[in-house]
Short mmCIF file of C-alpha atoms and ligand atoms in Angstrom, two decimals:
data_model
loop_
_atom_site.label_atom_id
_atom_site.label_comp_id
_atom_site.label_asym_id
_atom_site.label_seq_id
_atom_site.Cartn_x
_atom_site.Cartn_y
_atom_site.Cartn_z
CA MET A 1 0.00 0.00 0.00
CA ALA A 2 1.26 3.48 -0.89
CA SER A 3 2.01 5.97 1.88
CA ARG A 4 0.35 9.38 1.75
CA LYS A 5 2.05 12.22 -0.13
CA MET A 6 0.91 15.81 0.29
CA ILE A 7 1.43 18.90 -1.86
CA VAL A 8 0.16 22.34 -0.87
CA PHE A 9 -0.58 24.77 -3.73
CA PRO A 10 -0.61 28.55 -3.41
CA SER A 11 -4.04 28.80 -5.04
CA LYS A 12 -6.95 26.78 -6.40
CA ASN A 13 -5.84 27.72 -9.89
CA GLU A 14 -2.45 26.06 -9.42
CA LEU A 15 -4.08 23.06 -7.76
CA SER A 16 -6.43 22.76 -10.69
CA GLU A 17 -3.55 22.88 -13.17
CA ALA A 18 -1.74 20.19 -11.22
CA ILE A 19 -4.80 17.92 -11.23
CA ALA A 20 -5.05 18.32 -15.00
CA GLU A 21 -1.38 17.52 -15.50
CA TYR A 22 -1.53 14.51 -13.15
CA THR A 23 -4.63 13.15 -14.89
CA ALA A 24 -3.24 13.75 -18.38
CA ASN A 25 0.07 12.04 -17.55
CA LEU A 26 -1.70 8.98 -16.16
CA SER A 27 -4.06 8.93 -19.12
CA ALA A 28 -1.06 8.86 -21.49
CA LYS A 29 0.68 6.17 -19.44
CA PHE A 30 -2.29 3.82 -19.19
CA CYS A 31 -3.51 4.38 -22.76
CA LYS A 32 -0.04 3.42 -23.95
CA GLU A 33 0.31 0.44 -21.61
CA LYS A 34 -3.22 -0.98 -21.77
CA GLY A 35 -5.04 0.84 -24.56
CA LEU A 36 -7.53 2.32 -22.10
CA PHE A 37 -7.78 4.48 -18.99
CA THR A 38 -10.28 3.93 -16.16
CA VAL A 39 -10.98 7.09 -14.20
CA VAL A 40 -13.33 7.42 -11.26
CA LEU A 41 -14.90 10.77 -10.41
CA SER A 42 -16.54 12.11 -7.26
CA GLY A 43 -18.95 15.01 -6.95
CA GLY A 44 -18.46 18.40 -5.37
CA ASP A 45 -15.90 20.92 -6.54
CA LEU A 46 -13.76 18.39 -8.36
CA ILE A 47 -15.52 18.93 -11.66
CA ASP A 48 -14.62 22.63 -11.64
CA TRP A 49 -11.00 21.74 -11.03
CA LEU A 50 -11.00 19.28 -13.93
CA CYS A 51 -11.92 22.03 -16.36
CA LYS A 52 -8.27 22.74 -17.13
CA LEU A 53 -8.41 19.52 -19.14
CA LEU A 54 -10.77 21.30 -21.52
CA GLN A 55 -7.98 23.67 -22.53
CA PRO A 56 -4.74 23.31 -24.49
CA PRO A 57 -2.48 21.37 -24.35
CA TYR A 58 -4.75 18.70 -22.88
CA LEU A 59 -7.93 18.98 -24.90
CA ASN A 60 -6.35 17.79 -28.13
CA SER A 61 -3.63 15.55 -26.73
CA ILE A 62 -5.65 13.29 -24.43
CA GLU A 63 -6.93 10.08 -26.02
CA TRP A 64 -10.49 10.66 -24.87
CA SER A 65 -11.87 7.71 -26.83
CA LYS A 66 -9.90 5.39 -24.54
CA TRP A 67 -11.35 6.79 -21.31
CA HIS A 68 -13.82 4.79 -19.20
CA VAL A 69 -15.51 6.97 -16.60
CA PHE A 70 -17.08 5.90 -13.29
CA TRP A 71 -18.35 7.53 -10.11
CA VAL A 72 -16.94 6.68 -6.70
CA ASP A 73 -20.26 7.83 -5.28
CA GLU A 74 -23.53 9.06 -6.65
CA ARG A 75 -26.63 10.68 -5.29
CA VAL A 76 -29.75 8.59 -5.88
CA CYS A 77 -31.97 10.99 -7.80
CA SER A 78 -33.05 11.62 -11.36
CA CYS A 79 -30.08 12.10 -13.72
CA ASP A 80 -31.34 15.59 -14.59
CA ASP A 81 -31.67 16.62 -10.92
CA PRO A 82 -29.14 19.33 -9.98
CA ASN A 83 -27.96 17.00 -7.16
CA SER A 84 -26.81 14.32 -9.60
CA ASN A 85 -23.02 13.87 -9.76
CA TYR A 86 -23.53 12.48 -13.28
CA LYS A 87 -25.29 15.67 -14.36
CA LEU A 88 -22.62 17.81 -12.71
CA ALA A 89 -19.85 15.97 -14.55
CA MET A 90 -21.75 15.80 -17.85
CA ASP A 91 -22.66 19.49 -17.89
CA GLY A 92 -19.30 20.75 -16.69
CA PHE A 93 -16.86 18.38 -18.31
CA LEU A 94 -17.85 15.11 -19.97
CA SER A 95 -20.16 16.61 -22.61
CA LYS A 96 -17.26 18.77 -23.79
CA VAL A 97 -14.84 15.95 -24.60
CA PRO A 98 -15.21 13.08 -27.10
CA ILE A 99 -15.54 10.18 -24.65
CA PRO A 100 -17.86 7.56 -26.19
CA ASN A 101 -21.19 7.52 -24.35
CA LYS A 102 -20.93 3.78 -23.84
CA ASN A 103 -17.75 4.38 -21.79
CA ILE A 104 -19.55 6.60 -19.28
CA TYR A 105 -20.96 4.37 -16.54
CA ALA A 106 -23.73 6.19 -14.71
CA ILE A 107 -25.95 4.54 -12.11
CA ASP A 108 -29.21 2.99 -13.32
CA LYS A 109 -31.37 5.96 -14.30
CA HIS A 110 -34.70 4.23 -13.67
CA TYR A 111 -33.98 3.03 -10.13
CA ALA A 112 -32.19 6.29 -9.35
CA ALA A 113 -35.25 8.32 -10.35
CA ASP A 114 -37.36 5.98 -8.16
CA GLY A 115 -35.05 6.63 -5.20
CA ASN A 116 -34.13 2.95 -4.82
CA ALA A 117 -30.60 3.27 -3.41
CA GLU A 118 -30.15 -0.40 -2.56
CA HIS A 119 -30.98 -1.52 -6.08
CA CYS A 120 -28.80 1.18 -7.63
CA ALA A 121 -25.84 -0.14 -5.63
CA VAL A 122 -26.53 -3.74 -6.68
CA LEU A 123 -26.79 -2.75 -10.34
CA TYR A 124 -23.65 -0.58 -10.23
CA GLN A 125 -21.71 -3.51 -8.77
CA GLU A 126 -23.12 -5.75 -11.55
CA CYS A 127 -21.96 -3.16 -14.09
CA LEU A 128 -18.43 -3.33 -12.62
CA GLU A 129 -18.55 -7.15 -12.57
CA ASN A 130 -19.44 -7.19 -16.27
CA LEU A 131 -16.54 -4.84 -17.05
CA VAL A 132 -14.21 -7.17 -15.14
CA LYS A 133 -15.44 -10.03 -17.36
CA GLU A 134 -14.81 -7.86 -20.42
CA SER A 135 -11.27 -7.10 -19.17
CA ILE A 136 -11.95 -3.36 -18.98
CA ILE A 137 -11.31 -3.40 -15.21
CA PRO A 138 -8.72 -5.83 -13.79
CA ILE A 139 -8.96 -7.43 -10.36
CA SER A 140 -6.02 -6.46 -8.18
CA PRO A 141 -3.88 -9.55 -7.60
CA LYS A 142 -3.01 -8.11 -4.18
CA THR A 143 -6.41 -7.13 -2.85
CA HIS A 144 -8.79 -9.16 -5.07
CA TYR A 145 -10.99 -6.11 -5.58
CA PRO A 146 -11.39 -4.17 -8.86
CA GLN A 147 -8.41 -1.97 -9.64
CA PHE A 148 -9.14 1.35 -11.32
CA ASP A 149 -6.30 3.39 -12.79
CA LEU A 150 -7.11 6.74 -11.15
CA GLN A 151 -9.70 7.98 -8.70
CA LEU A 152 -10.20 11.69 -8.13
CA LEU A 153 -11.64 12.26 -4.68
CA GLY A 154 -12.74 15.11 -2.46
CA MET A 155 -13.16 15.35 1.30
CA GLY A 156 -15.97 16.99 3.25
CA PRO A 157 -15.45 19.11 6.41
CA ASP A 158 -16.42 16.05 8.52
CA GLY A 159 -13.63 14.00 6.91
CA HIS A 160 -15.88 11.94 4.65
CA MET A 161 -14.77 10.76 1.24
CA ALA A 162 -16.99 9.25 -1.43
CA SER A 163 -20.18 8.58 0.61
CA LEU A 164 -18.28 7.02 3.51
CA PHE A 165 -19.27 9.21 6.44
CA PRO A 166 -17.90 9.20 10.01
CA GLY A 167 -20.05 7.16 12.39
CA HIS A 168 -21.86 5.35 9.57
CA PRO A 169 -21.38 1.64 8.89
CA GLN A 170 -20.56 1.88 5.16
CA ILE A 171 -16.87 2.55 5.92
CA ASN A 172 -16.60 -1.02 7.29
CA VAL A 173 -18.22 -2.83 4.36
CA THR A 174 -15.82 -5.32 2.79
CA ASP A 175 -18.16 -7.94 1.31
CA LYS A 176 -19.39 -5.66 -1.49
CA TRP A 177 -17.81 -3.43 -4.12
CA VAL A 178 -20.65 -0.92 -3.99
CA THR A 179 -22.95 -0.19 -1.08
CA HIS A 180 -25.68 2.34 -0.30
CA ILE A 181 -26.68 4.84 2.36
CA THR A 182 -30.15 6.26 2.98
CA ASP A 183 -29.32 8.68 5.80
CA SER A 184 -26.33 10.59 4.50
CA PRO A 185 -25.53 13.58 6.73
CA LYS A 186 -24.66 15.53 3.57
CA PRO A 187 -27.79 15.98 1.49
CA PRO A 188 -29.29 14.32 -0.43
CA PRO A 189 -29.68 11.39 2.00
CA LYS A 190 -29.80 8.53 -0.51
CA ARG A 191 -26.53 7.66 -2.21
CA ILE A 192 -24.45 4.78 -3.45
CA THR A 193 -20.73 4.53 -2.87
CA MET A 194 -17.80 2.32 -3.72
CA THR A 195 -16.52 0.59 -0.61
CA LEU A 196 -13.19 1.32 1.06
CA PRO A 197 -11.37 -1.81 -0.21
CA VAL A 198 -12.33 -0.91 -3.78
CA ILE A 199 -11.26 2.70 -3.32
CA ASN A 200 -7.91 1.57 -1.89
CA SER A 201 -7.34 -0.95 -4.69
CA SER A 202 -7.06 1.85 -7.20
CA SER A 203 -3.57 2.27 -8.68
CA TYR A 204 -3.56 6.05 -8.12
CA ASN A 205 -5.75 8.02 -5.73
CA LEU A 206 -5.71 11.80 -5.83
CA MET A 207 -7.51 13.55 -2.98
CA ALA A 208 -8.07 17.25 -3.71
CA VAL A 209 -9.07 19.47 -0.78
CA CYS A 210 -9.61 23.22 -0.82
CA ASP A 211 -11.03 25.85 1.53
CA LYS A 212 -10.82 26.59 5.22
CA GLU A 213 -13.93 24.54 6.07
CA GLN A 214 -11.83 21.44 5.47
CA ALA A 215 -8.74 22.65 7.38
CA HIS A 216 -9.78 21.11 10.70
CA ALA A 217 -10.37 17.64 9.20
CA VAL A 218 -7.09 17.89 7.26
CA ALA A 219 -5.24 18.62 10.53
CA GLU A 220 -7.07 15.86 12.43
CA ILE A 221 -5.95 13.36 9.80
CA MET A 222 -2.43 14.58 9.08
CA LYS A 223 -1.37 15.76 12.55
CA HIS A 224 -3.43 13.72 14.98
CA ASN A 225 -3.99 10.52 12.99
CA LYS A 226 -7.69 10.70 13.73
CA PRO A 227 -9.37 7.77 11.96
CA LEU A 228 -11.83 9.80 9.90
CA PRO A 229 -12.97 8.02 6.71
CA SER A 230 -10.52 9.94 4.49
CA ALA A 231 -7.65 8.95 6.79
CA HIS A 232 -8.11 5.38 5.54
CA LEU A 233 -7.36 6.35 1.96
CA SER A 234 -4.54 4.40 0.38
CA ALA A 235 -3.68 3.17 -3.12
CA GLN A 236 -1.75 0.47 -4.88
CA VAL A 237 0.84 2.84 -6.39
CA GLU A 238 0.31 6.41 -5.21
CA ASN A 239 -1.92 8.14 -2.68
CA VAL A 240 -1.48 11.86 -3.15
CA TRP A 241 -3.27 14.76 -1.44
CA TYR A 242 -3.45 18.13 -3.17
CA LEU A 243 -4.36 20.93 -0.78
CA ASP A 244 -4.76 24.65 -1.23
CA GLN A 245 -3.32 26.98 1.43
CA ALA A 246 -6.65 27.39 3.18
CA ALA A 247 -7.15 23.64 3.58
CA ALA A 248 -3.58 23.33 4.86
CA SER A 249 -3.87 26.32 7.20
CA MET A 250 -4.08 24.28 10.44
CA LEU A 251 -1.13 22.02 9.70
O1 LIG B 301 -21.33 13.30 -3.79
C1 LIG B 301 -20.63 13.91 -3.05
O2 LIG B 301 -21.10 14.63 -2.20
C2 LIG B 301 -19.15 13.77 -3.22
O3 LIG B 301 -18.71 12.74 -3.97
C3 LIG B 301 -18.40 13.94 -1.93
O4 LIG B 301 -17.76 12.82 -1.43
C4 LIG B 301 -17.44 15.07 -2.20
O5 LIG B 301 -16.38 14.62 -2.99
C5 LIG B 301 -16.91 15.67 -0.92
O6 LIG B 301 -17.99 16.00 -0.11
C6 LIG B 301 -16.10 16.91 -1.18
O7 LIG B 301 -16.90 17.85 -1.78
P1 LIG B 301 -16.33 19.27 -2.17
O8 LIG B 301 -15.22 19.00 -3.14
O9 LIG B 301 -17.48 19.98 -2.81
O10 LIG B 301 -15.85 19.89 -0.91
#
């Protein structure tokens, strides 16, 4: 398991540029090595920060047709609801790059619109299982869970990542790849989320944290080893945290 690396950027703009460069480099590496790149998105501010990829030199150099896009967590609502992480990513980023639609793996739209979180989680896991059979996603020989190439994560002020919240049982789930929550402390309450062993089986995990609201949780994790959900983040190759100055202000 990779130990945690941390880089503090002077501003969100520089952090955003660094995320774009990191993502583009890994895209080039994995497209060359495997002919495809599996990238897992979260919700929140991340999509804004990814927008540098819509500009030169990335826009025309990335092999978008080889991308396969997933969500580490998703809110269980209609896909055109402003709460939807899929909608957020589609509107702000994915609709602007030529990734084939079939390579964008959203949660089941019908069950999501019905608010059936449990079934959405089951179906998302089935989707991942099918992609394992099709050799799009490998199983990690070390952990025996699916191994994505890169996950781009964010952390909430309470230290949550994905939809793994402090004091909620989802953080301990190991017998599933995808689980659900119906009482999320961050609205909306119904969500699905990849489980911790899947998150930590990823080759590269990039946690991006900005703003002073997150500074306390950053300090609890980095200085006091408090076991908040995000403190459990690891990766097979690299576990890197990108912070802006505000998020790092209590370190
Ligand atoms: O669906 C969600 O709510 C997200 O996936 C969530 O896990 C998010 O990544 C963090 O809460 C950080 O959000 P911000 O980047 O907006 O602070």
